[in-house]
PDB file of C-alpha atoms and ligand atoms in Angstrom:
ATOM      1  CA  UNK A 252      36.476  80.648  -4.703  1.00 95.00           C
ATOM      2  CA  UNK A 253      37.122  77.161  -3.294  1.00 96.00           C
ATOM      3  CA  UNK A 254      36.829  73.478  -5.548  1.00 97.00           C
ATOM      4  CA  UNK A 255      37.502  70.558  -3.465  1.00 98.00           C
ATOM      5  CA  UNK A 256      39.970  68.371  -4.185  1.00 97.00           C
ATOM      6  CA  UNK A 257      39.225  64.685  -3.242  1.00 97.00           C
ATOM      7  CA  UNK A 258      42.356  63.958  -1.515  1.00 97.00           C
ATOM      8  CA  UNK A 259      43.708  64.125   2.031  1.00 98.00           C
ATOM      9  CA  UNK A 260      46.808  66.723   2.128  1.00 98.00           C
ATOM     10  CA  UNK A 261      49.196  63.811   3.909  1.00 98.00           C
ATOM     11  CA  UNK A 262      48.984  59.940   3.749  1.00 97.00           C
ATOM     12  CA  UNK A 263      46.939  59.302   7.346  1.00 96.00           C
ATOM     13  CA  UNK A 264      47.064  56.669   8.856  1.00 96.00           C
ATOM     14  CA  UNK A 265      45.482  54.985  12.283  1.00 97.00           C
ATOM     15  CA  UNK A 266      47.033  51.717  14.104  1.00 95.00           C
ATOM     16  CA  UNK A 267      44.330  51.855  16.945  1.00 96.00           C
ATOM     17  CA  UNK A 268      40.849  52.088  18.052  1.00 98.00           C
ATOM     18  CA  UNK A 269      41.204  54.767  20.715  1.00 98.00           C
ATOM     19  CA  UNK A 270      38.477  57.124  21.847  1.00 98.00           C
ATOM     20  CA  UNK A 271      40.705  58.714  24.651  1.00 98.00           C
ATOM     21  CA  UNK A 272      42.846  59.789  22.021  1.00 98.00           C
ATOM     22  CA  UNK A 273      40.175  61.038  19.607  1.00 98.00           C
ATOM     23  CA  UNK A 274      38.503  63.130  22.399  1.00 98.00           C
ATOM     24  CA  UNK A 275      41.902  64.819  22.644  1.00 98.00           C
ATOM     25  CA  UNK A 276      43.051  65.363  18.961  1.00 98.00           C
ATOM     26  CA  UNK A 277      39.982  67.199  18.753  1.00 98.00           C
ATOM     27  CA  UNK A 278      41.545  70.203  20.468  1.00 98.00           C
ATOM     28  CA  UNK A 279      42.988  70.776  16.719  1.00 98.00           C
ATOM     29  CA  UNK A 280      39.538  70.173  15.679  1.00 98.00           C
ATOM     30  CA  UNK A 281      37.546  72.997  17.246  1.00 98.00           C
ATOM     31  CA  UNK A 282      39.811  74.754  19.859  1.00 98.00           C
ATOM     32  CA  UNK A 283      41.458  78.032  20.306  1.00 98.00           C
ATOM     33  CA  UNK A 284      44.564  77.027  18.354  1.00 98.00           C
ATOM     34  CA  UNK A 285      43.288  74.108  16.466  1.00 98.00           C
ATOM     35  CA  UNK A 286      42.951  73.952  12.434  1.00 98.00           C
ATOM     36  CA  UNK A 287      39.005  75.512  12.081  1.00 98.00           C
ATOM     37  CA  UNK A 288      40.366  78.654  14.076  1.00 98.00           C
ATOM     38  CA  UNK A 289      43.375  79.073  11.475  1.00 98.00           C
ATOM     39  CA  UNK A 290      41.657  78.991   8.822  1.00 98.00           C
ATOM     40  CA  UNK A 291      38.888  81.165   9.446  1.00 98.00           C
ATOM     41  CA  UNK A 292      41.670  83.698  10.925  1.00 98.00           C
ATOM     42  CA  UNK A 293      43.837  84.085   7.620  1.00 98.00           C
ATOM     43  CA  UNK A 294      41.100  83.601   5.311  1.00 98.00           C
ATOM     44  CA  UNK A 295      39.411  86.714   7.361  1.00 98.00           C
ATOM     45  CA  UNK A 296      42.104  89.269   7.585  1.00 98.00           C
ATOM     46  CA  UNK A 297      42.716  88.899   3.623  1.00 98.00           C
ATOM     47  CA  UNK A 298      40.595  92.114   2.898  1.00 98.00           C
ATOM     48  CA  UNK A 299      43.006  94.286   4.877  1.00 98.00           C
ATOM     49  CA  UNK A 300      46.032  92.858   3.823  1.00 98.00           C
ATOM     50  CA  UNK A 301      47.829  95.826   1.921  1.00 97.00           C
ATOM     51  CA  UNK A 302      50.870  94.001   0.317  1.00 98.00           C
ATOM     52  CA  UNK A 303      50.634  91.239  -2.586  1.00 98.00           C
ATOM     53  CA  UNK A 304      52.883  88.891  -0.646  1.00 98.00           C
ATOM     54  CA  UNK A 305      50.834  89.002   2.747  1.00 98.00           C
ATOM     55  CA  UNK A 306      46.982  88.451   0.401  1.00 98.00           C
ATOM     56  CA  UNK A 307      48.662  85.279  -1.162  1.00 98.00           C
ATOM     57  CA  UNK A 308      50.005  83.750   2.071  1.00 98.00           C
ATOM     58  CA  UNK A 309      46.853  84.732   3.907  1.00 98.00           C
ATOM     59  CA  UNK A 310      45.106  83.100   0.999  1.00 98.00           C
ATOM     60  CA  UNK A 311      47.200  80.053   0.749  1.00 98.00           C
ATOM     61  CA  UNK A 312      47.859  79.138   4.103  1.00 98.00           C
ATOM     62  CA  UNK A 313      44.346  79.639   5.431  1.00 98.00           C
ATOM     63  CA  UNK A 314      43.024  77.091   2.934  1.00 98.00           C
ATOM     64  CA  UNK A 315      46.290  74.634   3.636  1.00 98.00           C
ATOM     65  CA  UNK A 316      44.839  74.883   7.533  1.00 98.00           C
ATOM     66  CA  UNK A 317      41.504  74.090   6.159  1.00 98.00           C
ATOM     67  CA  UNK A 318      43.163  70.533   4.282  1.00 98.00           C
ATOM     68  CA  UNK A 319      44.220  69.989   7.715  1.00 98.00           C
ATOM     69  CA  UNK A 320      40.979  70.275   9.385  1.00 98.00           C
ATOM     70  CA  UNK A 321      39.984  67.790   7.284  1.00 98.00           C
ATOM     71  CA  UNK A 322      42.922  65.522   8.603  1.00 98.00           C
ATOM     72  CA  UNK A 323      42.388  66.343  11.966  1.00 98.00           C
ATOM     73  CA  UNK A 324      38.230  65.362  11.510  1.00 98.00           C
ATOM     74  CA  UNK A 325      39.644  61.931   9.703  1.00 98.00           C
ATOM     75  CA  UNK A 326      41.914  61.044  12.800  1.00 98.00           C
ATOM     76  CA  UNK A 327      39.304  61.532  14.888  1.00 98.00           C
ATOM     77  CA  UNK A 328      37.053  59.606  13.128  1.00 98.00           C
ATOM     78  CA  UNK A 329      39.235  56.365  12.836  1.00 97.00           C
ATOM     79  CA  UNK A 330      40.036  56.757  15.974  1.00 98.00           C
ATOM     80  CA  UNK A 331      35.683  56.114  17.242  1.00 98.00           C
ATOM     81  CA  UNK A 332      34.483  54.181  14.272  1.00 98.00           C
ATOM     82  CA  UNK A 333      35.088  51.044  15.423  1.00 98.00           C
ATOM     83  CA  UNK A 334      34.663  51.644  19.045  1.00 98.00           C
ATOM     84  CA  UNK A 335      32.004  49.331  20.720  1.00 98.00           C
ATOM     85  CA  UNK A 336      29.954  51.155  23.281  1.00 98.00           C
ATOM     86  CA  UNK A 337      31.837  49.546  26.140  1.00 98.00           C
ATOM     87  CA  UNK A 338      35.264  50.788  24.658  1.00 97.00           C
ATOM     88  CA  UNK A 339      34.193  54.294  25.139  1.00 98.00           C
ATOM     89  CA  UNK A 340      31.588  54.368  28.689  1.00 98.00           C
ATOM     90  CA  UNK A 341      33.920  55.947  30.814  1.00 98.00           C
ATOM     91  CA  UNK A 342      36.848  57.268  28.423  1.00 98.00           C
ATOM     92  CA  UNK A 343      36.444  60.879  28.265  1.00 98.00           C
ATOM     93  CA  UNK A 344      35.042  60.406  24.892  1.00 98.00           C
ATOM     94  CA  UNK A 345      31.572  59.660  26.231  1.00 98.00           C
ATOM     95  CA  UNK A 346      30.398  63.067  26.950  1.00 98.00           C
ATOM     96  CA  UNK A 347      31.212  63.770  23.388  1.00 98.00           C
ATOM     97  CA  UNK A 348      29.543  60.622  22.490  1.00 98.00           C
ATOM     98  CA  UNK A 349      25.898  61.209  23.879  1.00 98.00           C
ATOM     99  CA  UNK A 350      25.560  64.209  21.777  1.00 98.00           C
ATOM    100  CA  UNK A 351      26.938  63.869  18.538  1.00 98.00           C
ATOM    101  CA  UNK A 352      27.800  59.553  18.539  1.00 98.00           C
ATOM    102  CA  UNK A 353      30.662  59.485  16.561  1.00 98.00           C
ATOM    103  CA  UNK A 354      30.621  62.629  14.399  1.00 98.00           C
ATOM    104  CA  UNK A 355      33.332  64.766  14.670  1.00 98.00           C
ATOM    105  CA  UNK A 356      32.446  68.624  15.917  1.00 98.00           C
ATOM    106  CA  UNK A 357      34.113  72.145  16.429  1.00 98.00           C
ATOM    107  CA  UNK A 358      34.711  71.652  20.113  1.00 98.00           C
ATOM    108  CA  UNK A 359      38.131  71.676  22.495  1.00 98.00           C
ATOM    109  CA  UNK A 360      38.781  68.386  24.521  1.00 98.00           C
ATOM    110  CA  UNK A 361      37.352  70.159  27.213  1.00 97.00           C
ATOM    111  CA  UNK A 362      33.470  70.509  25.181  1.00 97.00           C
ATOM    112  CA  UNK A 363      33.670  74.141  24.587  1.00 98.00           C
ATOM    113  CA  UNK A 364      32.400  74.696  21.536  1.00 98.00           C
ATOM    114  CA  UNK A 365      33.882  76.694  18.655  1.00 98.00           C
ATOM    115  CA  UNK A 366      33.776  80.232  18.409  1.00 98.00           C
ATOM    116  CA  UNK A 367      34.845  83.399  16.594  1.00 98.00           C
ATOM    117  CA  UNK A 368      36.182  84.696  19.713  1.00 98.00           C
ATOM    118  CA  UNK A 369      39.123  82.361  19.437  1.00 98.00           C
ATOM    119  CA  UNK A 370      40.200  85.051  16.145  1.00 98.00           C
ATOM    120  CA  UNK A 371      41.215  87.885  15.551  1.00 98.00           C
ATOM    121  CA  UNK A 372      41.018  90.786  12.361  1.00 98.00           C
ATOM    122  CA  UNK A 373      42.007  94.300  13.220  1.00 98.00           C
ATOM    123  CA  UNK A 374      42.455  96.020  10.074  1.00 98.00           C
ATOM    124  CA  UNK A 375      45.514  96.926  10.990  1.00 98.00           C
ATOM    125  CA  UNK A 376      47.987  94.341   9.100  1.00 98.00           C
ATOM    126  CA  UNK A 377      51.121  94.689  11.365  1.00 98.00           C
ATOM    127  CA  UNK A 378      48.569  93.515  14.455  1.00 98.00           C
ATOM    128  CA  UNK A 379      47.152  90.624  12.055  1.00 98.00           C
ATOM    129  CA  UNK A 380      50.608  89.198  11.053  1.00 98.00           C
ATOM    130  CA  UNK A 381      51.561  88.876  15.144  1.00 98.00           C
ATOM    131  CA  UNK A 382      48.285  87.831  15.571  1.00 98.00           C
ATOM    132  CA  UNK A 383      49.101  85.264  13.114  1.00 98.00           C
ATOM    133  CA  UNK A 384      52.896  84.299  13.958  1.00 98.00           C
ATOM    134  CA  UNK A 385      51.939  84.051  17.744  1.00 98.00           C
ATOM    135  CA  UNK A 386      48.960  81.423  16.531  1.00 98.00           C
ATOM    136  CA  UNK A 387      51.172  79.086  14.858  1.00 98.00           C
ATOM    137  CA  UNK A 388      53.578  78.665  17.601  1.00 98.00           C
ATOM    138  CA  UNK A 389      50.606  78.191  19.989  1.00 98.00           C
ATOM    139  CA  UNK A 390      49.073  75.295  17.239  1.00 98.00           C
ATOM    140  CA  UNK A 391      52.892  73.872  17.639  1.00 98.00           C
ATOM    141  CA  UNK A 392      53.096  73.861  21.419  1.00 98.00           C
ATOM    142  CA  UNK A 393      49.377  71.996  21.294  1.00 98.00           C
ATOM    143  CA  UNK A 394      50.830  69.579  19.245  1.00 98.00           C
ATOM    144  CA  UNK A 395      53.764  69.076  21.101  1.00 98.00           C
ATOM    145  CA  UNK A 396      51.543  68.308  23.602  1.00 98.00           C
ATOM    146  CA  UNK A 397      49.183  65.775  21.557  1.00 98.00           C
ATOM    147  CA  UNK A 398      52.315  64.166  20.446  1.00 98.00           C
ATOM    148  CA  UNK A 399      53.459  63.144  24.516  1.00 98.00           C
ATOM    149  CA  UNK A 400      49.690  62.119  24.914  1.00 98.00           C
ATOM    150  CA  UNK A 401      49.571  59.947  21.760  1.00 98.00           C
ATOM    151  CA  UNK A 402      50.081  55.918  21.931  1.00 96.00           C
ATOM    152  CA  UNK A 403      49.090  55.324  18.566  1.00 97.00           C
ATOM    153  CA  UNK A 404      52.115  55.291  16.368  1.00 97.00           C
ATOM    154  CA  UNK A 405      50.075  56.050  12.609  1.00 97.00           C
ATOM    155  CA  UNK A 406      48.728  58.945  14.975  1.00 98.00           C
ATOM    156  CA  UNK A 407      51.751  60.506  15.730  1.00 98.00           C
ATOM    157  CA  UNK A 408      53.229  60.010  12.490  1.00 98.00           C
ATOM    158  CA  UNK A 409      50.384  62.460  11.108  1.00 98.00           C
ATOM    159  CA  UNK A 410      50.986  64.675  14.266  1.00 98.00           C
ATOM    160  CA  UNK A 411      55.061  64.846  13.445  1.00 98.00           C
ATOM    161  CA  UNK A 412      53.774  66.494   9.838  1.00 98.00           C
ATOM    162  CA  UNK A 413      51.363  68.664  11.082  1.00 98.00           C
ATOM    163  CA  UNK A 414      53.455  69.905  13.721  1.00 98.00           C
ATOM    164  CA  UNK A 415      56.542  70.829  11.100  1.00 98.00           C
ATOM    165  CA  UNK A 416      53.682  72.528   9.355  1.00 98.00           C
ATOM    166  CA  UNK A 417      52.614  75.369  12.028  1.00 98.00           C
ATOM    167  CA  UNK A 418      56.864  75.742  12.214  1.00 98.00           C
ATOM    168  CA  UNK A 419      56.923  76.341   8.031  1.00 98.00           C
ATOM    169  CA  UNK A 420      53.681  79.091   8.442  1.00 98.00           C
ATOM    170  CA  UNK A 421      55.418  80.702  11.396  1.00 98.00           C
ATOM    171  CA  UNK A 422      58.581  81.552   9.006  1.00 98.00           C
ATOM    172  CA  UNK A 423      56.396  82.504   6.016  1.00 98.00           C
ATOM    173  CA  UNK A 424      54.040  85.177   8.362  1.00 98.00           C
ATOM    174  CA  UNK A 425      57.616  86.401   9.134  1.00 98.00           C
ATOM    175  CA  UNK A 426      58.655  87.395   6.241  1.00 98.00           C
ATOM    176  CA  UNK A 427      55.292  88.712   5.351  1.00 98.00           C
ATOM    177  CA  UNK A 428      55.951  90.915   8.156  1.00 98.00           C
ATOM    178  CA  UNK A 429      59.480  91.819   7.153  1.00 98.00           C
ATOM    179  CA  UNK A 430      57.947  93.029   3.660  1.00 98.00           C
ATOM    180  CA  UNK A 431      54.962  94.915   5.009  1.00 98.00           C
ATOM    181  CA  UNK A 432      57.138  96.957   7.474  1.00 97.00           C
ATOM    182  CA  UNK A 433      59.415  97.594   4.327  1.00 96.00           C
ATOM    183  CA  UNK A 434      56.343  98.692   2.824  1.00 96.00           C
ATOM    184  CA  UNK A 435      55.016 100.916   5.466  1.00 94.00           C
ATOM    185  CA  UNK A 436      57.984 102.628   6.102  1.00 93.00           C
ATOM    186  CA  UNK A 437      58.256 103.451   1.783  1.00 90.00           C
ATOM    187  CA  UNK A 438      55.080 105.093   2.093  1.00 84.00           C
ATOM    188  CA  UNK A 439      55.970 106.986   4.733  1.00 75.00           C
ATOM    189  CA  UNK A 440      58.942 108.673   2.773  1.00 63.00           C
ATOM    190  CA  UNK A 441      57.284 109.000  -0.622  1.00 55.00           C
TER     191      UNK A 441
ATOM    192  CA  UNK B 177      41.197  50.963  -2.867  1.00 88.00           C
ATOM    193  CA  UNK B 178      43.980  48.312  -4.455  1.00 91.00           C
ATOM    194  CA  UNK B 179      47.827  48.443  -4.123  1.00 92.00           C
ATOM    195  CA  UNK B 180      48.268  50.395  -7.256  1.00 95.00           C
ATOM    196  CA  UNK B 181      45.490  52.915  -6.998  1.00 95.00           C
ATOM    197  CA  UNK B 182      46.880  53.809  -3.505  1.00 95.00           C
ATOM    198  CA  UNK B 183      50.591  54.224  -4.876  1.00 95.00           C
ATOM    199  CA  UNK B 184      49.599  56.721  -7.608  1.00 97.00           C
ATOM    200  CA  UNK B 185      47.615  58.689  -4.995  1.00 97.00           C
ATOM    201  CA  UNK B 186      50.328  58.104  -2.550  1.00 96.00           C
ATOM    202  CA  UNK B 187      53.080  59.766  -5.300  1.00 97.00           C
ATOM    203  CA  UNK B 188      50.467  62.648  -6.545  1.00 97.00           C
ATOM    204  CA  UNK B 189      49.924  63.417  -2.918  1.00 98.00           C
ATOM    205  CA  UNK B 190      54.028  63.818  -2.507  1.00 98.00           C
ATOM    206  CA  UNK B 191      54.154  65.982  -5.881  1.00 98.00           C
ATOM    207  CA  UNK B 192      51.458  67.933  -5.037  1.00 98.00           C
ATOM    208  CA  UNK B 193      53.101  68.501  -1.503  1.00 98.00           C
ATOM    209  CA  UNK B 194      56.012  69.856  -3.048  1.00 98.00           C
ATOM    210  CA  UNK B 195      53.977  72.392  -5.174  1.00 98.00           C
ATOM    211  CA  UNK B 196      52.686  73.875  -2.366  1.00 98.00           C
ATOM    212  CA  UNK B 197      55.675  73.952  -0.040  1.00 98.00           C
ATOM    213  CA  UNK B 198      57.672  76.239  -3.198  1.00 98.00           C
ATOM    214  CA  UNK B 199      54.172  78.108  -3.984  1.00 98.00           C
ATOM    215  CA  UNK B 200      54.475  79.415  -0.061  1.00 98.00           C
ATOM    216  CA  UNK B 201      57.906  79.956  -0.585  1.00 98.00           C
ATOM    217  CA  UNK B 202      57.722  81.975  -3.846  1.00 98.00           C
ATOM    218  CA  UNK B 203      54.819  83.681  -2.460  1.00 98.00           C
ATOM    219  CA  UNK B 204      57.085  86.059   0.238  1.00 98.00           C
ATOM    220  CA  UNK B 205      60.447  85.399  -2.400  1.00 98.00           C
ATOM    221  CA  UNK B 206      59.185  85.985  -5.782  1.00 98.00           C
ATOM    222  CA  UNK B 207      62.024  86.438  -7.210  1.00 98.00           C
ATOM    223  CA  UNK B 208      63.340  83.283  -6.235  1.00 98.00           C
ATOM    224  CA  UNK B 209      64.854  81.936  -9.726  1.00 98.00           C
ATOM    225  CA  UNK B 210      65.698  78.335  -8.483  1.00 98.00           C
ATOM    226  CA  UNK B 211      62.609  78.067  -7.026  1.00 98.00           C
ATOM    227  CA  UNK B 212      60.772  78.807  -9.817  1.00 98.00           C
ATOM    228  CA  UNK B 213      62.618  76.404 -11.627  1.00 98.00           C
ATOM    229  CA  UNK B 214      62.046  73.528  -9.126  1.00 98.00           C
ATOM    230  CA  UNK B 215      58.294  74.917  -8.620  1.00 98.00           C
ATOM    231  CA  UNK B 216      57.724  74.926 -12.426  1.00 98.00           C
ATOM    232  CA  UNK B 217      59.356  71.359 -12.877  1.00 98.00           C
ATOM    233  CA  UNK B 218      57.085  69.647  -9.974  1.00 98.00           C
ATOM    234  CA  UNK B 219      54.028  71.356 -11.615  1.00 98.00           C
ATOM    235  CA  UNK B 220      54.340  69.921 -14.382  1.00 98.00           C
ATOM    236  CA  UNK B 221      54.781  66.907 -12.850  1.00 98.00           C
ATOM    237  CA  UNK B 222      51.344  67.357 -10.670  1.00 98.00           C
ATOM    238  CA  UNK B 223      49.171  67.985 -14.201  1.00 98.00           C
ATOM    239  CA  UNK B 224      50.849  64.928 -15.576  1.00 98.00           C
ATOM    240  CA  UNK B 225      50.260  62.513 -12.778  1.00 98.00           C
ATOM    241  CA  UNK B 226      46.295  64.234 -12.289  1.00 97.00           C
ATOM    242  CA  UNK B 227      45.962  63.609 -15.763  1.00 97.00           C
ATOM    243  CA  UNK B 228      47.067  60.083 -15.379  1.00 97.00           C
ATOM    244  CA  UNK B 229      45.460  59.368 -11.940  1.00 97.00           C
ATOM    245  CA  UNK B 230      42.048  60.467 -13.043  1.00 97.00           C
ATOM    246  CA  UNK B 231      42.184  58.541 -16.427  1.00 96.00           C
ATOM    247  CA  UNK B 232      42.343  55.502 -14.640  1.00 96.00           C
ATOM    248  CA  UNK B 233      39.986  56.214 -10.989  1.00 96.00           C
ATOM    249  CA  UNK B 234      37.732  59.236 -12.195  1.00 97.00           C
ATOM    250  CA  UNK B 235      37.553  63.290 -11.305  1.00 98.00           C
ATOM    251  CA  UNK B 236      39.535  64.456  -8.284  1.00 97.00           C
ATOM    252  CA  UNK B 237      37.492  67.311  -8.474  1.00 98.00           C
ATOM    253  CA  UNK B 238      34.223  68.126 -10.047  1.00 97.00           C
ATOM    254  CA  UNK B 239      35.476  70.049 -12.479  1.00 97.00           C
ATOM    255  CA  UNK B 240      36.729  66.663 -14.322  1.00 96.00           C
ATOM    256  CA  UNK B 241      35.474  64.750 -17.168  1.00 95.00           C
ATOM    257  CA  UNK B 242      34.223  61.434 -16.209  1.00 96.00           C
ATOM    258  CA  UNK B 243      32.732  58.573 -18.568  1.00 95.00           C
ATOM    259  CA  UNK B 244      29.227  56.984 -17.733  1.00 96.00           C
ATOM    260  CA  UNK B 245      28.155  57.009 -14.467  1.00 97.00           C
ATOM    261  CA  UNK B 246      29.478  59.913 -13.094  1.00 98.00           C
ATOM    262  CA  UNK B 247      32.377  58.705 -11.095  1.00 97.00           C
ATOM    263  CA  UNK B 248      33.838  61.593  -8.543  1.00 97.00           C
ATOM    264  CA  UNK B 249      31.301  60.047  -6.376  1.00 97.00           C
ATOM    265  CA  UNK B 250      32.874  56.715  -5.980  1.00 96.00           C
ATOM    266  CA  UNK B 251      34.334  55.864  -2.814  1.00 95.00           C
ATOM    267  CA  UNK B 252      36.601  55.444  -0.923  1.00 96.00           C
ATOM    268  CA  UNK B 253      36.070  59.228   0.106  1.00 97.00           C
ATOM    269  CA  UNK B 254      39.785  60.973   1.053  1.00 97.00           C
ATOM    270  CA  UNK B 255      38.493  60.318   5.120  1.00 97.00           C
ATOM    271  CA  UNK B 256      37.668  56.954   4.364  1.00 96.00           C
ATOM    272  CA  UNK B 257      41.166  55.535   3.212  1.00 94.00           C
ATOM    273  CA  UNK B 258      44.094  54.254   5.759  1.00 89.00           C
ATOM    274  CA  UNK B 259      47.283  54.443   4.514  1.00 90.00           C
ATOM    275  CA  UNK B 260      48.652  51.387   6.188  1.00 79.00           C
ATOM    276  CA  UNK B 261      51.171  50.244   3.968  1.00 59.00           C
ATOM    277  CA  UNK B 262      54.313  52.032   4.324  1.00 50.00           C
TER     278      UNK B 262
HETATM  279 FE1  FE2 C 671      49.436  76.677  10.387  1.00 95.88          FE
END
């Protein structure tokens, strides 16, 4: 089960009011490689995870990427909430804007919404755990990316941790894999 | 949100950071003994500054005890604070 905790995961914090910027952070929001897509991922392949060490990471990380969901929504949020309508007619936040105003939603910076199609679970836990490596270097590159694109210092600052972040889940998924091949090839001998 | 109410938050957040980062650690090197050690210190550390935290500014979650009115609904919401001062 899950109990909220009513705390943000890293000390945010926005210099700017900067819809341009908001309509692009939310590629973490609702993209292919963003923070919702994590999280549902590793939460979802839990039930086929055969070791002890790959259930708790799956377990633990997935809900980490859900705390930063939650920072990714709040950057995005400071970044429109004070935006006058004339701030964001022609930014590319105004497409956004005419359908949900200023709420945050599960969609790239293109407007494609979320989907389940951005995941993966095979059953098969060696697939999963590349799956899973290969999705935190792709959240890295993306915020690599966001980082060149961002002129808001506080911004970048939150960017810088959640970057290191996807580099600290990368090296955890590989040992997970390291153990589960050790495992698999045990079975096979006993 | 005051000065000091930010600053505890600020220093549980930290703690609670480093609770996590071992608890990932520990969870693919179990038998980690000095990272028990430094997990099991900062733990203790996190229940004492909760404890603390939510004597003074009410529940962090709703599983807490609050006095009269019930305050885990009191703002400002996590979303809703900027941490400005550095
Ligand atoms: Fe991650």
């Amino acid at each position: 089960m899950w109990i909220y905790e009513k705390k943000l995961q890293y000390p945010v914090r926005v210099d700017t009011t900067n819809p341009t910027l908001a309509a692009m952070i939310i590629e973490q929001f609702g993209g292919p490689d963003g923070e919702l897509s994590a999280g549902i991922r590793y939460l979802t392949q839990r039930w086929t995870m055969p070791t002890n060490q790959g259930k708790a990471l799956l377990t633990d990380i997935g809900t980490e990427e859900l705390a930063h969901w939650e920072i990714i929504g709040t950057l995005v949020w400071r970044l429109v909430k004070d935006a006058p309508i004339d701030k964001i007619k022609g930014t590319p936040f105004e497409a956004h804007y005419v359908n949900h105003g200023k709420s945050p939603f599960p969609h790239n910076a293109a407007g494609e919404a979320w989907t389940a199609g951005y995941i993966q679970s095979k059953a098969d836990p060696i697939a999963d755990l590349h799956e899973d490596m290969a999705a935190e270097e792709k959240a890295r590159a993306t915020y690599e990316y966001l980082i060149r694109v961002s002129d808001d210092p506080g911004v970048t600052d939150t960017l810088r941790f959640l970057r290191q972040r996807e580099v600290v889940h990368f090296q955890r998924f590989g040992e997970a894999l390291r153990i589960l091949q050790e495992y698999m090839d045990n079975k096979k001998y006993y | 949100m005051d000065k000091e109410q930010m600053r505890l938050l600020k220093e549980l957040m930290e703690v609670e950071f480093v609770v996590l980062e071992t608890a990932l650690y520990l969870n693919t090197h179990p038998n980690d003994e000095r990272a028990l050690r430094l997990h099991n210190t900062y733990s203790q550390k996190l229940s004492e500054l909760e404890s603390l935290y939510q004597a003074r500014y009410g529940p962090l979650k709703n599983t807490g005890m609050s006095g009269c009115p019930w305050a885990y609904i009191d703002g400002p919401w996590p979303w809703e604070i900027n941490f400005n001062m550095s």
